[in-house]
């Protein structure tokens, strides 16, 4: 979606923004982009997933990974399959693709259930499951999550930690922050040196069906709407790479 802008901003804004190693930041951004590319496959197929008359949706793990790769090529020009698999970036992309595949394969019975309309398998749920799977697969080497400003968090598992909250408050929500600019820094997480890269995401019109107004009204997923407006900071893709 905004990835080209994002990468453009990154390139232009690199020296003032980043204290982190460029290779790590580049790998983290690719990882975030692949997750977003896969999530776009789920949004694009949401009506199909929720069609009660349809059984098999054809959204196998392999099919979703293939479509995510196409989305990533379209938005960034980068074909994840051509990234050196021995590089950190290649390793992370392969791991994310595997996590996406695992989540899709595990959820086939839910997605393919005939006679059931809304199944709760919305893009945010898919993204959370995929990031949780990635975290398990990586066992402490790298993490990715989709979080949000504390006042917007629906699922506690997505709550921002202290670092993320600080970046949201003092950077992404500050009036002077350049829209779409990412934040990256080297820091420690639980005493371990790590590179952290945070990518802001903003609500589009399609998000407001659930996250918009009127505030408090229950949306199709059963959560109260946040009362957000078009263009508000809605979330953050947060990547942590341990040294
Ligand atoms: C069909 C309703 C629906 C739509 C449309 C929707 N969301 Fe959500 N969103 C949810 C639900 C439900 C969750 C909680 C998912 C979970 O259980 O992890 C969520 C979670 C999130 C989260 C993770 C943090 C949290 O609150 O748990 C972010 C960020 C987010 N949404 C942003 C967006 C953006 C940006 C869009 C538009 C591109 C969007 N959402 C569209 C229903 C929706």
Short mmCIF file of C-alpha atoms and ligand atoms in Angstrom, two decimals:
data_model
loop_
_atom_site.label_atom_id
_atom_site.label_comp_id
_atom_site.label_asym_id
_atom_site.label_seq_id
_atom_site.Cartn_x
_atom_site.Cartn_y
_atom_site.Cartn_z
CA UNK A 1 0.00 0.00 0.00
CA UNK A 2 2.30 2.77 1.20
CA UNK A 3 5.43 0.73 0.86
CA UNK A 4 7.00 2.68 -1.96
CA UNK A 5 6.45 5.88 -0.07
CA UNK A 6 7.77 4.20 3.01
CA UNK A 7 10.95 3.04 1.35
CA UNK A 8 11.35 6.45 -0.27
CA UNK A 9 10.99 8.15 3.06
CA UNK A 10 13.40 5.71 4.56
CA UNK A 11 16.04 6.38 1.95
CA UNK A 12 15.59 10.11 2.21
CA UNK A 13 15.27 10.19 5.99
CA UNK A 14 17.92 7.67 6.84
CA UNK A 15 20.68 9.66 8.52
CA UNK A 16 18.54 11.65 10.98
CA UNK A 17 16.22 8.77 11.79
CA UNK A 18 18.36 5.77 12.18
CA UNK A 19 21.02 4.71 14.56
CA UNK A 20 20.59 1.08 13.55
CA UNK A 21 22.58 -0.90 10.99
CA UNK A 22 21.26 -0.43 7.50
CA UNK A 23 21.26 -4.13 6.62
CA UNK A 24 19.23 -4.96 9.70
CA UNK A 25 16.76 -2.19 8.99
CA UNK A 26 16.46 -3.29 5.38
CA UNK A 27 15.85 -6.91 6.45
CA UNK A 28 13.28 -5.81 9.04
CA UNK A 29 11.41 -3.66 6.52
CA UNK A 30 11.30 -6.52 4.04
CA UNK A 31 9.93 -8.79 6.72
CA UNK A 32 7.24 -6.24 7.59
CA UNK A 33 6.43 -5.81 3.91
CA UNK A 34 6.01 -9.52 3.38
CA UNK A 35 3.60 -9.76 6.30
CA UNK A 36 1.62 -6.84 4.87
CA UNK A 37 1.64 -8.44 1.42
CA UNK A 38 0.20 -11.63 2.88
CA UNK A 39 -2.38 -9.71 4.91
CA UNK A 40 -3.46 -7.98 1.68
CA UNK A 41 -4.23 -11.42 0.23
CA UNK A 42 -6.58 -12.04 3.14
CA UNK A 43 -8.28 -8.63 2.79
CA UNK A 44 -8.68 -9.16 -0.94
CA UNK A 45 -10.36 -12.49 -0.28
CA UNK A 46 -12.47 -11.42 2.72
CA UNK A 47 -15.80 -11.56 0.86
CA UNK A 48 -14.88 -14.98 -0.48
CA UNK A 49 -13.83 -16.23 2.95
CA UNK A 50 -17.18 -15.07 4.37
CA UNK A 51 -19.29 -16.54 1.55
CA UNK A 52 -21.54 -19.13 3.22
CA UNK A 53 -22.31 -20.81 -0.12
CA UNK A 54 -18.71 -21.61 -0.89
CA UNK A 55 -16.81 -24.58 0.52
CA UNK A 56 -13.20 -24.83 -0.60
CA UNK A 57 -11.84 -21.29 -1.00
CA UNK A 58 -8.58 -22.36 -2.59
CA UNK A 59 -6.68 -20.35 0.00
CA UNK A 60 -4.14 -22.99 0.87
CA UNK A 61 -0.85 -22.07 2.50
CA UNK A 62 0.96 -22.35 -0.82
CA UNK A 63 -1.66 -20.27 -2.67
CA UNK A 64 -1.53 -17.45 -0.12
CA UNK A 65 2.29 -17.43 -0.07
CA UNK A 66 2.34 -17.27 -3.88
CA UNK A 67 -0.15 -14.39 -3.93
CA UNK A 68 1.78 -12.59 -1.17
CA UNK A 69 4.96 -12.84 -3.24
CA UNK A 70 3.12 -11.28 -6.18
CA UNK A 71 1.84 -8.45 -3.96
CA UNK A 72 5.33 -7.81 -2.67
CA UNK A 73 6.71 -7.65 -6.20
CA UNK A 74 3.96 -5.21 -7.14
CA UNK A 75 4.47 -2.89 -4.17
CA UNK A 76 8.26 -3.02 -3.78
CA UNK A 77 9.67 -4.48 -6.99
CA UNK A 78 11.46 -7.07 -4.84
CA UNK A 79 10.90 -10.76 -5.49
CA UNK A 80 11.46 -12.44 -2.11
CA UNK A 81 12.47 -15.65 -3.89
CA UNK A 82 15.45 -13.86 -5.39
CA UNK A 83 16.86 -12.68 -2.07
CA UNK A 84 19.94 -14.68 -1.04
CA UNK A 85 18.53 -17.33 1.33
CA UNK A 86 21.75 -17.23 3.35
CA UNK A 87 21.39 -13.52 4.08
CA UNK A 88 19.50 -12.36 7.14
CA UNK A 89 16.84 -10.83 4.92
CA UNK A 90 16.43 -14.04 2.93
CA UNK A 91 16.26 -16.10 6.08
CA UNK A 92 13.60 -13.84 7.62
CA UNK A 93 11.51 -13.77 4.44
CA UNK A 94 11.61 -17.55 4.18
CA UNK A 95 10.60 -17.86 7.83
CA UNK A 96 7.69 -15.45 7.38
CA UNK A 97 6.54 -17.33 4.27
CA UNK A 98 6.65 -20.55 6.27
CA UNK A 99 4.65 -19.02 9.12
CA UNK A 100 2.01 -17.78 6.65
CA UNK A 101 1.80 -21.22 5.10
CA UNK A 102 1.50 -22.90 8.50
CA UNK A 103 -1.31 -20.59 9.63
CA UNK A 104 -3.26 -20.96 6.39
CA UNK A 105 -2.90 -24.72 6.35
CA UNK A 106 -3.97 -24.96 9.99
CA UNK A 107 -7.05 -22.81 9.37
CA UNK A 108 -8.41 -24.62 6.30
CA UNK A 109 -11.34 -26.16 8.25
CA UNK A 110 -12.42 -22.70 9.50
CA UNK A 111 -12.04 -20.98 6.13
CA UNK A 112 -13.66 -23.74 4.09
CA UNK A 113 -16.67 -24.37 6.31
CA UNK A 114 -19.77 -24.27 4.15
CA UNK A 115 -22.95 -22.71 5.52
CA UNK A 116 -21.02 -20.38 7.80
CA UNK A 117 -20.84 -16.68 6.80
CA UNK A 118 -18.58 -14.47 8.88
CA UNK A 119 -15.78 -16.62 10.24
CA UNK A 120 -13.72 -14.13 12.20
CA UNK A 121 -10.76 -14.78 9.94
CA UNK A 122 -10.17 -11.07 9.28
CA UNK A 123 -6.81 -9.68 8.12
CA UNK A 124 -5.79 -8.59 11.65
CA UNK A 125 -6.48 -12.04 13.07
CA UNK A 126 -4.53 -13.66 10.25
CA UNK A 127 -1.62 -11.24 10.83
CA UNK A 128 -1.60 -11.95 14.56
CA UNK A 129 -1.65 -15.71 14.03
CA UNK A 130 1.14 -15.45 11.44
CA UNK A 131 3.31 -13.31 13.72
CA UNK A 132 2.73 -15.64 16.66
CA UNK A 133 3.71 -18.59 14.48
CA UNK A 134 6.81 -16.73 13.27
CA UNK A 135 7.80 -15.98 16.84
CA UNK A 136 7.48 -19.65 17.80
CA UNK A 137 9.46 -20.77 14.73
CA UNK A 138 12.21 -18.23 15.38
CA UNK A 139 12.52 -19.12 19.08
CA UNK A 140 14.15 -15.89 20.22
CA UNK A 141 16.09 -14.78 17.13
CA UNK A 142 13.53 -12.39 15.69
CA UNK A 143 10.03 -11.16 16.40
CA UNK A 144 7.36 -9.31 14.52
CA UNK A 145 4.01 -8.10 15.73
CA UNK A 146 1.26 -5.74 14.71
CA UNK A 147 0.57 -3.44 17.59
CA UNK A 148 -1.38 -0.20 17.99
CA UNK A 149 -1.64 2.92 20.13
CA UNK A 150 -2.64 1.67 23.62
CA UNK A 151 -6.04 3.38 23.47
CA UNK A 152 -6.89 1.43 20.30
CA UNK A 153 -5.72 -2.07 21.17
CA UNK A 154 -8.44 -4.69 20.77
CA UNK A 155 -6.53 -7.84 21.49
CA UNK A 156 -4.28 -7.64 24.54
CA UNK A 157 -1.78 -9.89 22.83
CA UNK A 158 -1.15 -6.96 20.51
CA UNK A 159 -0.46 -4.46 23.31
CA UNK A 160 2.59 -2.28 22.73
CA UNK A 161 5.51 -2.71 25.11
CA UNK A 162 7.15 0.31 26.77
CA UNK A 163 9.45 0.95 23.82
CA UNK A 164 6.65 0.73 21.27
CA UNK A 165 4.38 2.94 23.37
CA UNK A 166 7.12 5.55 23.63
CA UNK A 167 7.75 5.57 19.87
CA UNK A 168 4.01 5.79 19.18
CA UNK A 169 3.56 8.69 21.59
CA UNK A 170 6.72 10.71 21.00
CA UNK A 171 7.25 10.00 17.29
CA UNK A 172 4.31 8.64 15.30
CA UNK A 173 1.63 10.66 17.11
CA UNK A 174 3.69 13.83 17.36
CA UNK A 175 2.47 16.55 14.98
CA UNK A 176 5.91 16.95 13.43
CA UNK A 177 6.32 13.33 12.39
CA UNK A 178 6.48 12.75 8.64
CA UNK A 179 3.65 10.47 7.62
CA UNK A 180 4.85 6.97 6.71
CA UNK A 181 8.36 7.55 8.05
CA UNK A 182 9.61 4.50 9.91
CA UNK A 183 11.48 4.48 13.19
CA UNK A 184 14.52 2.31 13.81
CA UNK A 185 16.97 2.06 16.66
CA UNK A 186 19.39 -0.28 18.31
CA UNK A 187 18.50 -0.95 21.90
CA UNK A 188 18.22 -3.83 24.33
CA UNK A 189 15.23 -6.09 24.87
CA UNK A 190 15.28 -8.05 28.11
CA UNK A 191 18.97 -7.28 28.33
CA UNK A 192 19.74 -8.51 24.82
CA UNK A 193 21.06 -6.16 22.11
CA UNK A 194 18.50 -5.80 19.35
CA UNK A 195 17.51 -3.73 16.36
CA UNK A 196 13.96 -2.50 16.49
CA UNK A 197 12.13 -1.21 13.44
CA UNK A 198 8.62 0.23 13.65
CA UNK A 199 6.43 0.92 10.63
CA UNK A 200 3.33 3.11 11.15
CA UNK A 201 0.03 2.20 9.51
CA UNK A 202 -2.93 4.50 9.00
CA UNK A 203 -6.64 3.83 8.76
CA UNK A 204 -8.09 3.82 5.26
CA UNK A 205 -11.81 3.99 4.47
CA UNK A 206 -12.11 0.19 4.48
CA UNK A 207 -10.72 0.00 8.03
CA UNK A 208 -13.30 2.42 9.41
CA UNK A 209 -16.15 -0.04 8.83
CA UNK A 210 -14.83 -1.65 12.02
CA UNK A 211 -12.54 0.95 13.62
CA UNK A 212 -14.47 4.12 12.74
CA UNK A 213 -17.60 5.83 13.95
CA UNK A 214 -19.89 5.81 15.77
CA UNK A 215 -17.51 5.09 18.63
CA UNK A 216 -18.72 2.23 20.79
CA UNK A 217 -21.01 0.67 18.19
CA UNK A 218 -20.33 -3.04 17.93
CA UNK A 219 -18.76 -4.06 14.63
CA UNK A 220 -19.21 -7.34 12.77
CA UNK A 221 -16.38 -8.92 14.78
CA UNK A 222 -18.03 -8.14 18.12
CA UNK A 223 -15.65 -5.35 19.18
CA UNK A 224 -16.77 -1.77 19.90
CA UNK A 225 -15.64 0.64 17.19
CA UNK A 226 -12.85 3.00 18.17
CA UNK A 227 -14.38 6.08 16.55
CA UNK A 228 -11.25 6.62 14.45
CA UNK A 229 -11.02 8.92 11.44
CA UNK A 230 -9.55 8.48 8.01
CA UNK A 231 -5.77 8.78 8.10
CA UNK A 232 -5.39 8.34 11.88
CA UNK A 233 -2.50 6.23 13.07
CA UNK A 234 -4.16 2.83 13.38
CA UNK A 235 -1.31 0.47 14.05
CA UNK A 236 2.38 -0.28 13.95
CA UNK A 237 4.21 -3.22 12.47
CA UNK A 238 7.01 -3.78 14.95
CA UNK A 239 10.06 -5.89 14.14
CA UNK A 240 12.76 -6.90 16.62
CA UNK A 241 15.95 -8.51 15.38
CA UNK A 242 18.25 -9.83 18.08
CA UNK A 243 21.98 -9.59 17.43
C1 LIG B 1 -13.98 -6.58 9.84
C2 LIG B 1 -13.56 -5.62 10.84
C3 LIG B 1 -12.17 -5.02 10.72
C4 LIG B 1 -11.66 -4.28 9.69
C5 LIG B 1 -12.33 -3.92 8.39
C6 LIG B 1 -10.33 -3.90 10.11
N1 LIG B 1 -10.06 -4.40 11.35
FE1 LIG B 1 -8.42 -4.01 12.45
N2 LIG B 1 -9.02 -5.40 13.81
C7 LIG B 1 -10.21 -6.06 13.80
C8 LIG B 1 -10.24 -7.05 14.83
C9 LIG B 1 -11.36 -8.00 15.15
C10 LIG B 1 -8.99 -6.98 15.49
C11 LIG B 1 -8.51 -7.85 16.64
C12 LIG B 1 -7.76 -9.01 16.00
C13 LIG B 1 -7.20 -9.99 16.98
O1 LIG B 1 -7.97 -10.71 17.64
O2 LIG B 1 -6.00 -10.08 17.07
C14 LIG B 1 -8.26 -5.93 14.81
C15 LIG B 1 -6.98 -5.57 15.14
C16 LIG B 1 -6.27 -4.58 14.52
C17 LIG B 1 -4.92 -4.20 14.87
C18 LIG B 1 -4.02 -4.88 15.91
C19 LIG B 1 -4.08 -4.30 17.25
C20 LIG B 1 -5.31 -4.67 18.02
O3 LIG B 1 -6.14 -3.76 18.18
O4 LIG B 1 -5.49 -5.82 18.45
C21 LIG B 1 -4.58 -3.17 14.03
C22 LIG B 1 -3.27 -2.42 14.01
C23 LIG B 1 -5.69 -2.96 13.14
N3 LIG B 1 -6.71 -3.80 13.47
C24 LIG B 1 -5.69 -2.03 12.13
C25 LIG B 1 -6.59 -2.08 11.07
C26 LIG B 1 -6.40 -1.37 9.82
C27 LIG B 1 -5.24 -0.43 9.53
C28 LIG B 1 -7.43 -1.72 9.02
C29 LIG B 1 -7.66 -1.34 7.58
C30 LIG B 1 -6.60 -1.65 6.66
C31 LIG B 1 -8.28 -2.63 9.79
N4 LIG B 1 -7.73 -2.81 11.02
C32 LIG B 1 -9.47 -3.15 9.32
C33 LIG B 1 -11.27 -5.80 12.93
C34 LIG B 1 -11.15 -5.10 11.75
#
